PDB file of C-alpha atoms in Angstrom:
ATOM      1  CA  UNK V   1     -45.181  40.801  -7.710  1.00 71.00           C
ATOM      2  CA  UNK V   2     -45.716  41.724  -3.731  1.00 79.00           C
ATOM      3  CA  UNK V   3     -46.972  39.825  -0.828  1.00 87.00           C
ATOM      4  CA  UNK V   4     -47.503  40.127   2.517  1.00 91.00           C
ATOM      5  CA  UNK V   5     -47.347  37.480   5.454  1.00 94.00           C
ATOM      6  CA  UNK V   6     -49.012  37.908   8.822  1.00 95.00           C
ATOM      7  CA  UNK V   7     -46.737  35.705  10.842  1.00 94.00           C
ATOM      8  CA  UNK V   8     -49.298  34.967  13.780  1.00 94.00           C
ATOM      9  CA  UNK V   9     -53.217  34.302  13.011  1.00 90.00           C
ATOM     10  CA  UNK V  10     -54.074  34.950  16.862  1.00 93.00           C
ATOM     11  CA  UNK V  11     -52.261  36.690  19.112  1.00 96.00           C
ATOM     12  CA  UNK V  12     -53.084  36.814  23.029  1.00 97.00           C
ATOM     13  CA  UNK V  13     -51.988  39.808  25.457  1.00 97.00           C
ATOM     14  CA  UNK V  14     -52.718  40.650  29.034  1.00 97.00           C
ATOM     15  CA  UNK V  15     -54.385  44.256  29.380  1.00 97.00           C
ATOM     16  CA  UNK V  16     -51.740  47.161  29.956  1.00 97.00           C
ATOM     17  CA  UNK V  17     -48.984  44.780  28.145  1.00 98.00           C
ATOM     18  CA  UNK V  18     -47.309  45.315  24.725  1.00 98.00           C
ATOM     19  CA  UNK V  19     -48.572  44.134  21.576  1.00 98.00           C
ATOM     20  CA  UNK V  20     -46.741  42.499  18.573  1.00 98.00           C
ATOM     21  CA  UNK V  21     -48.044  41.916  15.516  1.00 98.00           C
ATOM     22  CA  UNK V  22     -46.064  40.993  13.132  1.00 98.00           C
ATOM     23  CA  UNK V  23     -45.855  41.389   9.105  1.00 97.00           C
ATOM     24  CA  UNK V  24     -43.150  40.735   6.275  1.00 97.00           C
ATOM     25  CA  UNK V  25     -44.036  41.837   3.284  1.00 94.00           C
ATOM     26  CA  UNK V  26     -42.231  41.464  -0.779  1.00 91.00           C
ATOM     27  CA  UNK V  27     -42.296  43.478  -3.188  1.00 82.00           C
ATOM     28  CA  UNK V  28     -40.420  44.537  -6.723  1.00 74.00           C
ATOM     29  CA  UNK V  29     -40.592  48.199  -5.628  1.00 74.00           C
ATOM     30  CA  UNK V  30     -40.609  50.357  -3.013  1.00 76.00           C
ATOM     31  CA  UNK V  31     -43.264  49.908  -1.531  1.00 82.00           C
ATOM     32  CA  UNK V  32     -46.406  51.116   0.632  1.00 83.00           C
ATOM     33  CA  UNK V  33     -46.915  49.623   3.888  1.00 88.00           C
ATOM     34  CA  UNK V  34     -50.323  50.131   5.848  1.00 90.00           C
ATOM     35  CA  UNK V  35     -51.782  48.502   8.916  1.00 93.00           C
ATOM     36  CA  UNK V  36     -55.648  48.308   9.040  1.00 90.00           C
ATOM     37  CA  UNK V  37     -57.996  47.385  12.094  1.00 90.00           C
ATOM     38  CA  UNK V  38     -61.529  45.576  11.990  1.00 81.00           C
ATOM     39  CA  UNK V  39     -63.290  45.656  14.406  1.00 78.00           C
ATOM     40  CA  UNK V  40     -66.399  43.194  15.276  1.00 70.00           C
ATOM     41  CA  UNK V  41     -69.360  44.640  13.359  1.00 59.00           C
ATOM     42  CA  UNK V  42     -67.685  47.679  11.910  1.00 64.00           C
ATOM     43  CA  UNK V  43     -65.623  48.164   8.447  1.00 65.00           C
ATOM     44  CA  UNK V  44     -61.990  48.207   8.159  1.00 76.00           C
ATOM     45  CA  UNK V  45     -60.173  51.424   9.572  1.00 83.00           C
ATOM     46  CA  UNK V  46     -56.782  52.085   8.901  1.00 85.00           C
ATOM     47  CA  UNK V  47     -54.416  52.538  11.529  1.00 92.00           C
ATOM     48  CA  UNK V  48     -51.202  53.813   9.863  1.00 90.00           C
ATOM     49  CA  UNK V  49     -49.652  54.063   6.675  1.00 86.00           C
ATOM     50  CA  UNK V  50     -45.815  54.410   5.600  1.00 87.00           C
ATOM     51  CA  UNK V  51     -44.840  55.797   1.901  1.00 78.00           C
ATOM     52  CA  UNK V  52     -41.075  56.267   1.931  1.00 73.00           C
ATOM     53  CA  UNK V  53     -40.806  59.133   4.585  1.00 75.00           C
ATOM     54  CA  UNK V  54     -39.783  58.211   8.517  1.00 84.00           C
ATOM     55  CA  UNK V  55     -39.295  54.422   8.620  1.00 90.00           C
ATOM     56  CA  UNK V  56     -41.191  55.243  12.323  1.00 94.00           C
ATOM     57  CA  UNK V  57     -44.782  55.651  11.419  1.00 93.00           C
ATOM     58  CA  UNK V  58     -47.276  56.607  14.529  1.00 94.00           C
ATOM     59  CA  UNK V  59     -50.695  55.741  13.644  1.00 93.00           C
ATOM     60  CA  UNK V  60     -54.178  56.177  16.036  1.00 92.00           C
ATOM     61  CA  UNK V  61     -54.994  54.754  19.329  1.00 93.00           C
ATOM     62  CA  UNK V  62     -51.402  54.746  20.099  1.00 96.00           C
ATOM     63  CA  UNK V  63     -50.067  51.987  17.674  1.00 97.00           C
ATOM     64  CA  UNK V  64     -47.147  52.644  15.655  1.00 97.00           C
ATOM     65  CA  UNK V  65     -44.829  50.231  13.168  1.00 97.00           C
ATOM     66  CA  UNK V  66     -41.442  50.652  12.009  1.00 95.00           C
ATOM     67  CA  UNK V  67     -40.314  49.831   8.825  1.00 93.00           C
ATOM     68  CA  UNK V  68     -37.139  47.748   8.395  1.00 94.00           C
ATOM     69  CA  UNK V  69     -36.087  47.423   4.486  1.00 90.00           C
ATOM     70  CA  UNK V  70     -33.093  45.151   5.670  1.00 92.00           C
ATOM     71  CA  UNK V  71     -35.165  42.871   7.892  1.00 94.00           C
ATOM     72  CA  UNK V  72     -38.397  43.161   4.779  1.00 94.00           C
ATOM     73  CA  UNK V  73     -40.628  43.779   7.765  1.00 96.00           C
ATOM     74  CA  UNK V  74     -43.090  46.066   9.091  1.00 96.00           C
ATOM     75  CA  UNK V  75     -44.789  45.458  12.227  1.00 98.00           C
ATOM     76  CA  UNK V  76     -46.940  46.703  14.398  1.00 98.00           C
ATOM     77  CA  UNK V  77     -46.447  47.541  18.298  1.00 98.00           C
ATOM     78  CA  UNK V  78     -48.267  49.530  21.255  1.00 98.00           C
ATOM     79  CA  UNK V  79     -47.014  49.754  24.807  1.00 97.00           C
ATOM     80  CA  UNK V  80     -49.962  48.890  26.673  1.00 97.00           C
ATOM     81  CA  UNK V  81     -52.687  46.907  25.628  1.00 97.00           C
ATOM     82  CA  UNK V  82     -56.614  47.894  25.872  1.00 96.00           C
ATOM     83  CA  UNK V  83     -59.391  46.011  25.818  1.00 95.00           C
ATOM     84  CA  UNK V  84     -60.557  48.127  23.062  1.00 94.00           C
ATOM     85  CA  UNK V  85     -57.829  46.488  20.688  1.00 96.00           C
ATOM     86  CA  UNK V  86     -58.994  43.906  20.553  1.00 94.00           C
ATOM     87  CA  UNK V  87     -59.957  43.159  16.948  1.00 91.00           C
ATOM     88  CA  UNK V  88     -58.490  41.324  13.752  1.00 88.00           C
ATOM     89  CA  UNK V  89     -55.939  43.470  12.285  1.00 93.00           C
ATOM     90  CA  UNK V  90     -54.423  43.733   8.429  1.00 91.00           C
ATOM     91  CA  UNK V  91     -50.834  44.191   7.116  1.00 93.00           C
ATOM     92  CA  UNK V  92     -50.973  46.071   3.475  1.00 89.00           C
ATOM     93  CA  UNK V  93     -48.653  46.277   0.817  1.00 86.00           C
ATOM     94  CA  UNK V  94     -48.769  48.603  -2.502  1.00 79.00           C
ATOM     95  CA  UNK V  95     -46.520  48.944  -5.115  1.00 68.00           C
ATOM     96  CA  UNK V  96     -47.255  52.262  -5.547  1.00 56.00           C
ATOM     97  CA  UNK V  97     -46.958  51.690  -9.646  1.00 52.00           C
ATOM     98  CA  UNK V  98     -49.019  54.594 -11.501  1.00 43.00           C
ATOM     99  CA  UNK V  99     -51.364  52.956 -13.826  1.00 39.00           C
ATOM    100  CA  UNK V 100     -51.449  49.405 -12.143  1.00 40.00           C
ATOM    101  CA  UNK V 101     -54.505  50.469 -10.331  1.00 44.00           C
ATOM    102  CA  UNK V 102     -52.237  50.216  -6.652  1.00 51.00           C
ATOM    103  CA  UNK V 103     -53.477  47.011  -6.007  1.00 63.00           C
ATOM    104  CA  UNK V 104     -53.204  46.670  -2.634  1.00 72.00           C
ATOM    105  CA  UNK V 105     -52.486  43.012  -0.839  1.00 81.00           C
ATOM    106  CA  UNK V 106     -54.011  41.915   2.305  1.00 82.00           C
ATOM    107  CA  UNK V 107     -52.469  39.957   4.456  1.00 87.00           C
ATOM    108  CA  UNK V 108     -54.216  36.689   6.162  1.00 84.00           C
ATOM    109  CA  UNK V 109     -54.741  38.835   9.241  1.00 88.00           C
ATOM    110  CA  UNK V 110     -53.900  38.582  13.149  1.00 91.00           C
ATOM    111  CA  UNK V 111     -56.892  38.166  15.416  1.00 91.00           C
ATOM    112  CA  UNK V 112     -56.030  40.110  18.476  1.00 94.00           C
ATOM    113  CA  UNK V 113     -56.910  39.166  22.280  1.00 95.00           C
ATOM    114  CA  UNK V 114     -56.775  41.707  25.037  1.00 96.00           C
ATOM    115  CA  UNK V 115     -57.466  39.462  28.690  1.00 95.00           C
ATOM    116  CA  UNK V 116     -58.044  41.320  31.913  1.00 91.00           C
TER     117      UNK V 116
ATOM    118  CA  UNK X   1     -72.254  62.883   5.297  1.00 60.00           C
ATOM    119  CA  UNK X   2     -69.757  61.676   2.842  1.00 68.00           C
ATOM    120  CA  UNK X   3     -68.931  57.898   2.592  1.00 89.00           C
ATOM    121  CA  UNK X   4     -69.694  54.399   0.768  1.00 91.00           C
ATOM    122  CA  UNK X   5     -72.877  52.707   1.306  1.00 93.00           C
ATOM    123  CA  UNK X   6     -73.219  48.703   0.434  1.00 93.00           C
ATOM    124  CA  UNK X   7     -76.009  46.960  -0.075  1.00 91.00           C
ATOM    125  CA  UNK X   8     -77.934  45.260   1.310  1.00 91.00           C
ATOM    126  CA  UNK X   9     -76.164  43.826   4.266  1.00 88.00           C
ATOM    127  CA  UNK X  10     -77.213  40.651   3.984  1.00 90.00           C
ATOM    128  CA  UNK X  11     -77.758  38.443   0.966  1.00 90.00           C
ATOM    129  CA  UNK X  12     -78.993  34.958  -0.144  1.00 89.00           C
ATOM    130  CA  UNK X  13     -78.656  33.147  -3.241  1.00 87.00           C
ATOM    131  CA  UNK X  14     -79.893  30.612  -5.035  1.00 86.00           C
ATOM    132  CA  UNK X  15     -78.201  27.708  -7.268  1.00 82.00           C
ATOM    133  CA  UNK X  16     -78.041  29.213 -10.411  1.00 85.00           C
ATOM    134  CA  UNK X  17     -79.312  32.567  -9.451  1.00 90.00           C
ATOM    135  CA  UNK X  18     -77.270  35.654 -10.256  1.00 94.00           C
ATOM    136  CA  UNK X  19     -77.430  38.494  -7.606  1.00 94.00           C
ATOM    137  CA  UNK X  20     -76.198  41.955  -7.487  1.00 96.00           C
ATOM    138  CA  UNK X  21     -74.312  43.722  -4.719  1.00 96.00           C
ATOM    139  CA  UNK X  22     -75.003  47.658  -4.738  1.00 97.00           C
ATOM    140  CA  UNK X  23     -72.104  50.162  -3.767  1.00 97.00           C
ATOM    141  CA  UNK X  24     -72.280  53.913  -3.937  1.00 97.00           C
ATOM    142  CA  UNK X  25     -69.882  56.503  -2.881  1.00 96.00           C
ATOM    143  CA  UNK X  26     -70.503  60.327  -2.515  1.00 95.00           C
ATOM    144  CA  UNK X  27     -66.643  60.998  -2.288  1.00 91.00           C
ATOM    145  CA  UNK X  28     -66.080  62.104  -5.806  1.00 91.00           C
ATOM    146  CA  UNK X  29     -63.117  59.315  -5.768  1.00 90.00           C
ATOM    147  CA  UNK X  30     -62.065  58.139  -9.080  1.00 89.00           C
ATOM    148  CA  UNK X  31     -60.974  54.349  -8.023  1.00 87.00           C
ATOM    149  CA  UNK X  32     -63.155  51.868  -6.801  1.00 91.00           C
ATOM    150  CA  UNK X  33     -62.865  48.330  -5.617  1.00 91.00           C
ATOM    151  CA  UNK X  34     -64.671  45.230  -4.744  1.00 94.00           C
ATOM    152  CA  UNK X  35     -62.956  42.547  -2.507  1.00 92.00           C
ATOM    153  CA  UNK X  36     -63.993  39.300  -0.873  1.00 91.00           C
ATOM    154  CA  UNK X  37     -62.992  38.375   2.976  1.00 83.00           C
ATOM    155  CA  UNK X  38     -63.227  34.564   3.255  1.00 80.00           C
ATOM    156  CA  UNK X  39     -61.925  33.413   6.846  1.00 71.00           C
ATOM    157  CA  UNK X  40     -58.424  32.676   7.289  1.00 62.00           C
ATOM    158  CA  UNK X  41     -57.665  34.897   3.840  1.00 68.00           C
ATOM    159  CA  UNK X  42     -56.733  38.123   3.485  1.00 71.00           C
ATOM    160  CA  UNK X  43     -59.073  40.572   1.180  1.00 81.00           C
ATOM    161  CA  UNK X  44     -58.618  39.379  -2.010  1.00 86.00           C
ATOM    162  CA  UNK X  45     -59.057  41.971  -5.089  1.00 87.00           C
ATOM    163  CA  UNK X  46     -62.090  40.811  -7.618  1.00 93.00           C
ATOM    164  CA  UNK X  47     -62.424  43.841  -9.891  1.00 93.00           C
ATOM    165  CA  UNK X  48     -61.488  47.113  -9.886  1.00 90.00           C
ATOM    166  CA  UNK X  49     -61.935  50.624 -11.665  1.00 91.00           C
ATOM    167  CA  UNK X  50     -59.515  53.714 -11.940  1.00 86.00           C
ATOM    168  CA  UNK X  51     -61.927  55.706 -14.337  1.00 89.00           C
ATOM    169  CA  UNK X  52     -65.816  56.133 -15.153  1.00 93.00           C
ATOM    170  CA  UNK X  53     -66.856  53.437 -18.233  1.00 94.00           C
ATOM    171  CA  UNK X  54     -63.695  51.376 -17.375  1.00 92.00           C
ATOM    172  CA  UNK X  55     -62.835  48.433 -14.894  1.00 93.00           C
ATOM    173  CA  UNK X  56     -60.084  45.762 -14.890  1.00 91.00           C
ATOM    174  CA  UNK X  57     -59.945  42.057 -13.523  1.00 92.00           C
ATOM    175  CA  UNK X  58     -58.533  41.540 -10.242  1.00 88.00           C
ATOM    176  CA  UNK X  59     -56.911  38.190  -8.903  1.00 84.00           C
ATOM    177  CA  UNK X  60     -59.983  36.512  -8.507  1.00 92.00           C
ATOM    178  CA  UNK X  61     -62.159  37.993 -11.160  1.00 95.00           C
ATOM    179  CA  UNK X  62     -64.215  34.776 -12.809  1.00 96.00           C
ATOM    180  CA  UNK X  63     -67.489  33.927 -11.490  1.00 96.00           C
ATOM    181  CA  UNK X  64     -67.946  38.061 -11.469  1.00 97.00           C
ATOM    182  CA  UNK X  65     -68.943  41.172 -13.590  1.00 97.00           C
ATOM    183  CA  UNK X  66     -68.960  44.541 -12.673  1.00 98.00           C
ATOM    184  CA  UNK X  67     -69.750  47.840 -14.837  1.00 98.00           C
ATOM    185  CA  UNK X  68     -68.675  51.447 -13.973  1.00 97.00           C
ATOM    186  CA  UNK X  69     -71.492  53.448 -15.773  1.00 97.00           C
ATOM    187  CA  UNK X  70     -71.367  56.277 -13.346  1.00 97.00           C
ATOM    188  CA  UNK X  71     -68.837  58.243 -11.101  1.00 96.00           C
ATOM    189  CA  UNK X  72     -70.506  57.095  -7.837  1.00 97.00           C
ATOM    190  CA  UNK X  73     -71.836  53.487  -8.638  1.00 97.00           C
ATOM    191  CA  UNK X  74     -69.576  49.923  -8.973  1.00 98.00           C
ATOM    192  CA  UNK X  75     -72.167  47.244  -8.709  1.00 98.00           C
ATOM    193  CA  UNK X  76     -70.327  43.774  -8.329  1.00 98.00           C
ATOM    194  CA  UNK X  77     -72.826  40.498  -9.780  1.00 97.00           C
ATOM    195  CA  UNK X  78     -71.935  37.448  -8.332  1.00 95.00           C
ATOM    196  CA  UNK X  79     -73.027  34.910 -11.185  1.00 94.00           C
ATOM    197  CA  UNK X  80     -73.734  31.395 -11.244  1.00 89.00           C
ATOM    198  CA  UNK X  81     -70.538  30.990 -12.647  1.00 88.00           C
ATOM    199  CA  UNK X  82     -69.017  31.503  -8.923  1.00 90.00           C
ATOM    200  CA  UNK X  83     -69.398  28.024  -7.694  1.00 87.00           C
ATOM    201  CA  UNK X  84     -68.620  29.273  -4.486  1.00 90.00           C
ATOM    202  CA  UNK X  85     -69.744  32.661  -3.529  1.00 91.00           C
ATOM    203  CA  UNK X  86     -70.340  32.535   0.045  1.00 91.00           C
ATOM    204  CA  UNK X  87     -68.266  35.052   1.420  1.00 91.00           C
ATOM    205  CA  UNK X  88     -68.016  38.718   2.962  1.00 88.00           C
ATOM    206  CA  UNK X  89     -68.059  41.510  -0.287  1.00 92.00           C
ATOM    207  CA  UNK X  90     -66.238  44.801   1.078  1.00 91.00           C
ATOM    208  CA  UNK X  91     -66.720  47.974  -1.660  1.00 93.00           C
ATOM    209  CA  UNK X  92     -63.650  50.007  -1.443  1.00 90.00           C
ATOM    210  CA  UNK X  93     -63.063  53.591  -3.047  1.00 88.00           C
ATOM    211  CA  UNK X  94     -59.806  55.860  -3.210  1.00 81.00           C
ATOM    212  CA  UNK X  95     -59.485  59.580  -4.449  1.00 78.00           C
ATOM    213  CA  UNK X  96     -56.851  59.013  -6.997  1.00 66.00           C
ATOM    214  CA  UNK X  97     -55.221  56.310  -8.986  1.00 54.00           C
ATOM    215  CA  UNK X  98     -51.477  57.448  -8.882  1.00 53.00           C
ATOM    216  CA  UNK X  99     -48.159  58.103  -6.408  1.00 48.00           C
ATOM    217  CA  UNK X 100     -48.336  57.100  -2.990  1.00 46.00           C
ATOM    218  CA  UNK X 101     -49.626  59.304  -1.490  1.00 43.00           C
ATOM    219  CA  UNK X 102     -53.026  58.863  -2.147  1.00 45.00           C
ATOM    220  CA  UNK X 103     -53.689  55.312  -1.256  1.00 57.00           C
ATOM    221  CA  UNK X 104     -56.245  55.552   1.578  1.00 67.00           C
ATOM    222  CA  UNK X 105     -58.666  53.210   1.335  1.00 74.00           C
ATOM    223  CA  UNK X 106     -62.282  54.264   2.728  1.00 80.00           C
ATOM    224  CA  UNK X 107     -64.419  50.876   3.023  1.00 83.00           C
ATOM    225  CA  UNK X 108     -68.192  50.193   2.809  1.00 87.00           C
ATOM    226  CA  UNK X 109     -69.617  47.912   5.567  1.00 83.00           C
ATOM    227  CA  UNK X 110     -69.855  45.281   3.180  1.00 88.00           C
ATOM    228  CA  UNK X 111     -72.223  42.294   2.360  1.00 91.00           C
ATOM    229  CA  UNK X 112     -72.599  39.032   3.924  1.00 90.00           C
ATOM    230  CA  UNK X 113     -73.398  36.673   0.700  1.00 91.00           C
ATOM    231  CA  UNK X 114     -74.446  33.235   2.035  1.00 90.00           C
ATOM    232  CA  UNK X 115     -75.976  30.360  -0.713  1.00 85.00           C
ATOM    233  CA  UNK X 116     -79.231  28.707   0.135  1.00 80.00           C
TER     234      UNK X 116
END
């Protein structure tokens, strides 16, 4: 069994400030760890994705998560905020099984707000 | 242009009415997905197929029926069964169905499903 927990449902950042968001995650295996973005209007786009290589993954737009087995987490940072992030944003966790069909599991997601 | 297209975008129903929600993909993936975005939740999985002619039940399969007659096609019918099918359908497809390295999820812009 996995899951994945979005610890904050909004999150609120000044532009040109850091962003947080953070995810923990479960799972029986090792796992697969993805962020994904959505923004108004437009479909889901994923960010970044870590499958057992370097723990730090860099993704697009300048995001990047690290993934801590000790601490079961995986979240998502960027050094300056723009007002172009601001969107809802998805934690995702696979098994990776072969013949389980890789379900993946959402997590609740983390609105983001990016204030001038 | 490669990609998934949903339709339609938007979608009304009536009690006791059965609807269908179209997705086609011109990726030549394998896997397909449907999944349902209801606020506050993460994407839940209703059905999904790893293979032409074969589909399995996700977590939130009843109320639902899909068929996998073709490569490119996964239509999703929301039945009267589904006592509550208002929701946001997202069509999902993936170029294999094993290891992790081939998890990459490329979304349709989904259907808004609202019940008169």
């Amino acid at each position: 069994a996995q899951s994945v927990t979005q610890l904050d449902s909004h999150v609120s950042v000044s532009e040109g400030t850091p962003v947080l968001l953070r995810c923990n995650y479960s799972s029986s295996y090792s796992p697969s760890l993805f962020w994904y973005v959505q923004h108004p209007n437009k479909g889901l786009q994923l960010l970044l994705k870590y499958t057992s290589a370097a723990t730090l993954v860099k993704g697009i737009n300048g995001f990047e998560a690290e993934f801590k087995k000790s601490e079961t987490s995986f979240h998502l940072t960027k050094p300056s905020a723009h007002m172009s992030d601001a969107a809802e944003y998805f934690c995702v966790v696979s098994d990776g099984l072969t013949g389980g069909g890789n379900k993946l599991t959402f997590g609740t997601g983390t609105q983001l707000k990016v204030e001038l | 242009d490669g990609g998934i297209t949903q339709s339609p975008k938007y979608l009304f129903r009536k009690e006791g009415q059965n609807v269908t929600l179209s997705c086609e993909q011109n990726l030549n993936h394998d896997a397909m997905y449907w999944y349902r975005q209801d606020p506050g939740q993460g994407l839940r999985l209703i059905y999904y197929s790893q293979i032409v002619n074969d589909f399995q039940k996700g977590d939130i399969a009843e109320g639902y029926s899909v068929s996998r007659e073709k490569k490119e096609s996964f239509p999703l019918t929301v039945t009267s069964a589904q006592k509550n099918p208002t929701a946001f359908y997202l069509c999902a497809s993936r170029p294999g169905t094993g290891g992790k390295g081939n998890e990459k999820l490329f979304f349709g812009s989904g259907t808004q499903l609202s019940v008169l």
